[in-house]
mmCIF file of C-alpha atoms in Angstrom:
data_model
loop_
_atom_site.group_PDB
_atom_site.id
_atom_site.type_symbol
_atom_site.label_atom_id
_atom_site.label_comp_id
_atom_site.label_asym_id
_atom_site.label_seq_id
_atom_site.Cartn_x
_atom_site.Cartn_y
_atom_site.Cartn_z
ATOM 1 C CA UNK C 1408 2.662 35.115 -66.091
ATOM 2 C CA UNK C 1409 0.370 32.604 -67.147
ATOM 3 C CA UNK C 1410 -2.115 32.403 -63.933
ATOM 4 C CA UNK C 1411 -3.634 28.196 -63.177
ATOM 5 C CA UNK C 1412 -7.253 28.098 -63.600
ATOM 6 C CA UNK C 1413 -8.143 23.910 -62.444
ATOM 7 C CA UNK C 1414 -10.544 22.547 -64.849
ATOM 8 C CA UNK C 1415 -14.118 21.780 -64.099
ATOM 9 C CA UNK C 1416 -13.115 18.062 -63.302
ATOM 10 C CA UNK C 1417 -10.404 18.675 -61.693
ATOM 11 C CA UNK C 1418 -12.428 21.528 -58.399
ATOM 12 C CA UNK C 1419 -14.772 18.124 -58.789
ATOM 13 C CA UNK C 1420 -12.346 16.190 -57.841
ATOM 14 C CA UNK C 1421 -10.364 18.651 -55.097
ATOM 15 C CA UNK C 1422 -14.471 19.152 -53.289
ATOM 16 C CA UNK C 1423 -15.664 15.286 -53.377
ATOM 17 C CA UNK C 1424 -12.218 15.275 -51.399
ATOM 18 C CA UNK C 1425 -12.838 17.508 -48.558
ATOM 19 C CA UNK C 1426 -16.574 15.502 -47.732
ATOM 20 C CA UNK C 1427 -14.498 12.582 -47.381
ATOM 21 C CA UNK C 1428 -12.365 14.125 -45.409
ATOM 22 C CA UNK C 1429 -14.769 15.833 -43.556
ATOM 23 C CA UNK C 1430 -17.024 12.700 -43.183
ATOM 24 C CA UNK C 1431 -13.518 10.491 -42.195
ATOM 25 C CA UNK C 1432 -12.550 13.647 -38.956
ATOM 26 C CA UNK C 1433 -16.094 13.998 -37.899
ATOM 27 C CA UNK C 1434 -16.891 9.792 -37.654
ATOM 28 C CA UNK C 1435 -13.288 10.294 -35.519
ATOM 29 C CA UNK C 1436 -14.161 12.655 -33.242
ATOM 30 C CA UNK C 1437 -17.741 11.639 -32.437
ATOM 31 C CA UNK C 1438 -16.496 7.835 -32.074
ATOM 32 C CA UNK C 1439 -13.765 9.540 -29.469
ATOM 33 C CA UNK C 1440 -16.122 11.684 -27.953
ATOM 34 C CA UNK C 1441 -18.195 8.546 -27.579
ATOM 35 C CA UNK C 1442 -15.555 6.461 -26.354
ATOM 36 C CA UNK C 1443 -16.941 4.530 -23.155
ATOM 37 C CA UNK C 1444 -13.640 5.193 -20.170
ATOM 38 C CA UNK C 1445 -15.205 2.451 -18.254
ATOM 39 C CA UNK C 1446 -15.791 -0.814 -21.256
ATOM 40 C CA UNK C 1447 -13.809 -3.463 -20.129
ATOM 41 C CA UNK C 1448 -13.248 -2.456 -16.408
ATOM 42 C CA UNK C 1449 -15.356 -3.554 -14.200
ATOM 43 C CA UNK C 1450 -17.871 -0.485 -14.150
ATOM 44 C CA UNK C 1451 -17.104 0.789 -10.697
ATOM 45 C CA UNK C 1452 -16.101 3.930 -12.208
ATOM 46 C CA UNK C 1453 -20.082 4.331 -12.938
ATOM 47 C CA UNK C 1454 -20.495 4.582 -9.352
ATOM 48 C CA UNK C 1455 -20.676 7.545 -7.190
ATOM 49 C CA UNK C 1456 -17.671 8.576 -4.894
ATOM 50 C CA UNK C 1457 -19.694 6.092 -1.292
ATOM 51 C CA UNK C 1458 -20.243 3.617 -3.377
ATOM 52 C CA UNK C 1459 -17.026 2.991 -4.950
ATOM 53 C CA UNK C 1460 -15.054 3.589 -1.376
ATOM 54 C CA UNK C 1461 -17.766 0.642 -0.274
ATOM 55 C CA UNK C 1462 -17.295 -1.568 -2.528
ATOM 56 C CA UNK C 1463 -13.666 -1.268 -1.976
ATOM 57 C CA UNK C 1464 -13.682 -2.148 1.293
ATOM 58 C CA UNK C 1465 -15.691 -5.074 1.006
ATOM 59 C CA UNK C 1466 -12.943 -6.114 -1.424
ATOM 60 C CA UNK C 1467 -11.081 -5.359 1.126
ATOM 61 C CA UNK C 1468 -12.308 -7.667 3.890
ATOM 62 C CA UNK C 1469 -13.237 -10.620 1.765
ATOM 63 C CA UNK C 1470 -9.613 -11.223 1.300
ATOM 64 C CA UNK C 1471 -7.126 -12.593 3.718
ATOM 65 C CA UNK C 1472 -3.681 -11.746 2.115
ATOM 66 C CA UNK C 1473 -1.980 -8.378 1.035
ATOM 67 C CA UNK C 1474 0.845 -7.097 1.208
ATOM 68 C CA UNK C 1475 1.486 -3.519 1.824
ATOM 69 C CA UNK C 1476 4.246 -1.426 1.303
ATOM 70 C CA UNK C 1477 5.221 2.655 1.623
ATOM 71 C CA UNK C 1478 5.671 5.445 4.420
ATOM 72 C CA UNK C 1479 3.118 6.249 7.493
ATOM 73 C CA UNK C 1480 3.625 9.155 9.505
ATOM 74 C CA UNK C 1481 2.135 9.609 12.985
ATOM 75 C CA UNK C 1482 3.219 11.467 15.716
ATOM 76 C CA UNK C 1483 5.137 9.026 17.009
ATOM 77 C CA UNK C 1484 7.723 9.464 14.080
ATOM 78 C CA UNK C 1485 7.726 8.397 10.608
ATOM 79 C CA UNK C 1486 7.774 4.261 9.549
ATOM 80 C CA UNK C 1487 8.849 2.463 6.050
ATOM 81 C CA UNK C 1488 6.801 -0.795 5.928
ATOM 82 C CA UNK C 1489 6.378 -3.556 3.872
ATOM 83 C CA UNK C 1490 4.505 -5.855 6.062
ATOM 84 C CA UNK C 1491 2.306 -9.462 4.142
ATOM 85 C CA UNK C 1492 -0.159 -10.040 6.138
ATOM 86 C CA UNK C 1493 -3.029 -12.716 6.422
ATOM 87 C CA UNK C 1494 -5.948 -12.846 8.803
ATOM 88 C CA UNK C 1495 -4.036 -14.711 11.423
ATOM 89 C CA UNK C 1496 -0.434 -13.057 11.395
ATOM 90 C CA UNK C 1497 1.753 -11.348 9.462
ATOM 91 C CA UNK C 1498 5.517 -11.057 8.373
ATOM 92 C CA UNK C 1499 7.932 -8.131 7.055
ATOM 93 C CA UNK C 1500 9.818 -5.260 7.967
ATOM 94 C CA UNK C 1501 9.354 -1.638 9.729
ATOM 95 C CA UNK C 1502 12.226 0.814 9.091
ATOM 96 C CA UNK C 1503 12.008 3.765 11.720
ATOM 97 C CA UNK C 1504 14.558 6.563 12.133
ATOM 98 C CA UNK C 1505 18.333 4.323 11.364
ATOM 99 C CA UNK C 1506 16.474 1.172 12.213
ATOM 100 C CA UNK C 1507 15.180 -1.597 10.466
ATOM 101 C CA UNK C 1508 13.633 -4.802 11.889
ATOM 102 C CA UNK C 1509 11.584 -7.687 11.187
ATOM 103 C CA UNK C 1510 8.074 -8.589 12.471
ATOM 104 C CA UNK C 1511 6.655 -12.131 12.041
ATOM 105 C CA UNK C 1512 3.693 -13.136 13.993
ATOM 106 C CA UNK C 1513 1.584 -16.473 14.331
ATOM 107 C CA UNK C 1514 -1.353 -16.382 16.033
ATOM 108 C CA UNK C 1515 -0.532 -14.365 19.019
ATOM 109 C CA UNK C 1516 3.123 -15.373 19.081
ATOM 110 C CA UNK C 1517 5.641 -12.304 17.561
ATOM 111 C CA UNK C 1518 9.113 -11.971 16.976
ATOM 112 C CA UNK C 1519 10.901 -8.820 16.565
ATOM 113 C CA UNK C 1520 14.175 -10.221 14.325
ATOM 114 C CA UNK C 1521 17.220 -6.890 14.288
ATOM 115 C CA UNK C 1522 20.797 -6.073 14.185
ATOM 116 C CA UNK C 1523 22.723 -5.695 17.058
ATOM 117 C CA UNK C 1524 22.901 -2.158 16.767
ATOM 118 C CA UNK C 1525 18.963 -1.845 16.954
ATOM 119 C CA UNK C 1526 19.714 -3.296 20.392
ATOM 120 C CA UNK C 1527 22.744 -0.916 21.559
ATOM 121 C CA UNK C 1528 21.546 2.013 23.633
ATOM 122 C CA UNK C 1529 23.914 4.858 25.703
ATOM 123 C CA UNK C 1530 23.096 4.231 29.617
ATOM 124 C CA UNK C 1531 25.764 6.826 30.385
ATOM 125 C CA UNK C 1532 25.351 9.718 28.220
ATOM 126 C CA UNK C 1533 28.301 9.368 26.092
ATOM 127 C CA UNK C 1534 27.177 8.113 23.451
ATOM 128 C CA UNK C 1535 28.356 4.776 23.851
ATOM 129 C CA UNK C 1536 26.956 1.688 24.896
ATOM 130 C CA UNK C 1537 27.454 -0.552 28.337
ATOM 131 C CA UNK C 1538 30.003 -3.705 27.918
ATOM 132 C CA UNK C 1539 27.213 -5.547 29.389
ATOM 133 C CA UNK C 1540 25.165 -3.648 26.694
ATOM 134 C CA UNK C 1541 26.870 -4.523 24.142
ATOM 135 C CA UNK C 1542 27.459 -8.517 24.875
ATOM 136 C CA UNK C 1543 23.439 -8.365 25.288
ATOM 137 C CA UNK C 1544 22.875 -6.745 21.872
ATOM 138 C CA UNK C 1545 25.450 -9.344 20.145
ATOM 139 C CA UNK C 1546 23.440 -12.029 21.322
ATOM 140 C CA UNK C 1547 20.423 -10.965 20.501
ATOM 141 C CA UNK C 1548 21.978 -9.888 17.082
ATOM 142 C CA UNK C 1549 19.935 -11.583 13.995
ATOM 143 C CA UNK C 1550 17.657 -13.376 15.998
ATOM 144 C CA UNK C 1551 14.197 -14.163 16.583
ATOM 145 C CA UNK C 1552 13.305 -12.370 19.781
ATOM 146 C CA UNK C 1553 10.040 -13.721 21.322
ATOM 147 C CA UNK C 1554 8.044 -10.781 22.492
ATOM 148 C CA UNK C 1555 6.519 -11.230 26.134
ATOM 149 C CA UNK C 1556 2.529 -10.307 25.723
ATOM 150 C CA UNK C 1557 2.936 -8.320 28.975
ATOM 151 C CA UNK C 1558 6.033 -6.176 26.940
ATOM 152 C CA UNK C 1559 4.493 -2.193 27.021
ATOM 153 C CA UNK C 1560 5.814 -2.627 23.052
ATOM 154 C CA UNK C 1561 3.651 -5.811 22.505
ATOM 155 C CA UNK C 1562 0.541 -3.772 21.233
ATOM 156 C CA UNK C 1563 2.573 -1.518 19.102
ATOM 157 C CA UNK C 1564 4.478 -3.915 17.620
ATOM 158 C CA UNK C 1565 1.457 -6.130 16.464
ATOM 159 C CA UNK C 1566 -0.720 -3.622 15.274
ATOM 160 C CA UNK C 1567 1.843 -3.744 12.298
ATOM 161 C CA UNK C 1568 1.632 -7.525 11.490
ATOM 162 C CA UNK C 1569 -2.613 -7.300 12.450
ATOM 163 C CA UNK C 1570 -4.270 -6.458 8.689
ATOM 164 C CA UNK C 1571 -7.024 -5.458 10.520
ATOM 165 C CA UNK C 1572 -6.022 -2.931 12.779
ATOM 166 C CA UNK C 1573 -3.582 -1.712 9.359
ATOM 167 C CA UNK C 1574 -6.375 -1.772 6.770
ATOM 168 C CA UNK C 1575 -8.978 -0.491 9.383
ATOM 169 C CA UNK C 1576 -7.075 3.266 9.515
ATOM 170 C CA UNK C 1577 -6.073 3.051 5.642
ATOM 171 C CA UNK C 1578 -9.111 2.199 4.037
ATOM 172 C CA UNK C 1579 -10.977 5.161 6.049
ATOM 173 C CA UNK C 1580 -11.600 8.476 4.137
ATOM 174 C CA UNK C 1581 -12.383 11.709 6.286
ATOM 175 C CA UNK C 1582 -15.281 14.974 5.439
ATOM 176 C CA UNK C 1583 -17.499 14.482 2.693
ATOM 177 C CA UNK C 1584 -16.256 11.945 -0.367
ATOM 178 C CA UNK C 1585 -15.570 12.206 -4.048
ATOM 179 C CA UNK C 1586 -13.876 10.939 -7.259
ATOM 180 C CA UNK C 1587 -11.033 11.960 -8.950
ATOM 181 C CA UNK C 1588 -9.313 11.235 -11.811
ATOM 182 C CA UNK C 1589 -7.937 7.931 -13.412
ATOM 183 C CA UNK C 1590 -5.017 6.798 -12.810
ATOM 184 C CA UNK C 1591 -2.443 3.203 -13.112
ATOM 185 C CA UNK C 1592 -1.078 1.518 -9.967
ATOM 186 C CA UNK C 1593 1.743 -0.976 -11.235
ATOM 187 C CA UNK C 1594 0.103 -0.770 -14.686
ATOM 188 C CA UNK C 1595 -4.293 -1.341 -12.937
ATOM 189 C CA UNK C 1596 -6.352 1.066 -14.170
ATOM 190 C CA UNK C 1597 -7.515 2.718 -11.087
ATOM 191 C CA UNK C 1598 -11.110 5.394 -10.242
ATOM 192 C CA UNK C 1599 -9.727 7.647 -7.326
ATOM 193 C CA UNK C 1600 -11.679 8.547 -4.701
ATOM 194 C CA UNK C 1601 -11.026 11.583 -1.939
ATOM 195 C CA UNK C 1602 -11.895 12.911 1.295
ATOM 196 C CA UNK C 1603 -12.848 16.009 1.966
ATOM 197 C CA UNK C 1604 -10.968 19.144 1.117
ATOM 198 C CA UNK C 1605 -8.228 17.579 0.275
ATOM 199 C CA UNK C 1606 -6.919 16.786 4.057
ATOM 200 C CA UNK C 1607 -9.545 13.433 3.720
ATOM 201 C CA UNK C 1608 -7.567 11.435 2.116
ATOM 202 C CA UNK C 1609 -7.134 9.707 -1.337
ATOM 203 C CA UNK C 1610 -7.781 6.192 -2.088
ATOM 204 C CA UNK C 1611 -6.958 4.430 -5.414
ATOM 205 C CA UNK C 1612 -9.896 1.543 -6.568
ATOM 206 C CA UNK C 1613 -9.068 -0.820 -9.353
ATOM 207 C CA UNK C 1614 -11.037 -0.515 -12.262
ATOM 208 C CA UNK C 1615 -9.763 -4.586 -13.078
ATOM 209 C CA UNK C 1616 -11.139 -7.265 -11.421
ATOM 210 C CA UNK C 1617 -12.868 -7.123 -7.838
ATOM 211 C CA UNK C 1618 -12.409 -3.336 -6.920
ATOM 212 C CA UNK C 1619 -9.772 -3.609 -4.691
ATOM 213 C CA UNK C 1620 -7.991 -0.935 -2.824
ATOM 214 C CA UNK C 1621 -4.382 -0.303 -4.043
ATOM 215 C CA UNK C 1622 -3.168 3.075 -3.026
ATOM 216 C CA UNK C 1623 -3.713 5.141 -0.532
ATOM 217 C CA UNK C 1624 -2.253 8.417 0.195
ATOM 218 C CA UNK C 1625 -3.541 9.746 4.797
ATOM 219 C CA UNK C 1626 -4.266 13.590 4.262
ATOM 220 C CA UNK C 1627 -1.728 16.415 5.973
ATOM 221 C CA UNK C 1628 0.961 14.136 4.390
ATOM 222 C CA UNK C 1629 0.625 11.175 6.360
ATOM 223 C CA UNK C 1630 1.944 9.271 3.847
ATOM 224 C CA UNK C 1631 1.694 6.572 1.089
ATOM 225 C CA UNK C 1632 1.561 3.643 0.292
ATOM 226 C CA UNK C 1633 0.380 0.497 -2.325
ATOM 227 C CA UNK C 1634 -1.871 -2.566 -1.523
ATOM 228 C CA UNK C 1635 -0.778 -5.656 -3.563
ATOM 229 C CA UNK C 1636 -1.011 -9.250 -3.812
ATOM 230 C CA UNK C 1637 -4.551 -9.661 -2.520
ATOM 231 C CA UNK C 1638 -5.676 -12.760 -2.161
ATOM 232 C CA UNK C 1639 -1.841 -14.374 -3.358
ATOM 233 C CA UNK C 1640 -1.458 -16.497 0.030
ATOM 234 C CA UNK C 1641 1.797 -17.414 1.924
ATOM 235 C CA UNK C 1642 3.690 -19.374 4.648
ATOM 236 C CA UNK C 1643 3.668 -18.401 8.083
ATOM 237 C CA UNK C 1644 6.636 -20.540 9.897
ATOM 238 C CA UNK C 1645 7.953 -20.073 13.183
ATOM 239 C CA UNK C 1646 11.660 -19.853 13.509
ATOM 240 C CA UNK C 1647 14.109 -22.327 14.316
ATOM 241 C CA UNK C 1648 14.492 -22.824 17.642
ATOM 242 C CA UNK C 1649 18.239 -22.065 17.444
ATOM 243 C CA UNK C 1650 17.784 -18.918 15.872
ATOM 244 C CA UNK C 1651 15.540 -18.121 18.593
ATOM 245 C CA UNK C 1652 16.222 -16.006 21.969
ATOM 246 C CA UNK C 1653 13.071 -15.553 24.964
ATOM 247 C CA UNK C 1654 13.725 -12.925 26.801
ATOM 248 C CA UNK C 1655 11.666 -13.298 28.896
ATOM 249 C CA UNK C 1656 8.888 -11.503 30.711
ATOM 250 C CA UNK C 1657 9.893 -7.857 29.283
ATOM 251 C CA UNK C 1658 12.255 -6.990 26.060
ATOM 252 C CA UNK C 1659 16.155 -5.523 26.680
ATOM 253 C CA UNK C 1660 15.645 -1.159 25.871
ATOM 254 C CA UNK C 1661 16.422 -0.586 22.265
ATOM 255 C CA UNK C 1662 18.361 2.366 20.673
ATOM 256 C CA UNK C 1663 15.301 2.583 18.737
#
């Protein structure tokens, strides 16, 4: 067998190539290690968690409009929301159990719109609505029913359309606030801040543009909502008279 012994020139070329490769690798690793994750962002990722929370709340308070969608879990049940909110009202849908209804509020005037099944209720324990109830439900089917302000449900339903009320509850983290991971929400880079012991909730705040809150997860499995369309205006228009029913001082009972 003939052994191969590289020439001096070949060994020098190999050594030189190794030096070049090592230098390139070192430069690449150094560049990666020194890369600023906040480059091109609004800079809030450099702040501590309480400061990020304050910036997010200030941004939210400064905006007149927002769209809120997701699920909230409370002692009263589980609610799926898709609401567009502004300072003087809101519009959207709420699902509770098997019932879905629409809400529209303009100032203090609140409308509720649902299909006939929402209004049907069993008064005889037979799992079937009475004829009178069925007839009433048919009249309310797919109509905007004006909710009297004295009705017991007015305050609860209005809360779903109230930007200040909803955001006040959603943007509150409990316990000591800490910084979490970076992520993306709808393609936008975010920084997460979390409440104490993992049960105080988690808020993802935008690293692009204004530091708006973009996603909130309530502690203890209380649901997750996304917040979008900050500052994007939308029209609030009263329904046509022919599509509206004024039921008087109190709404009929519903099946929800």
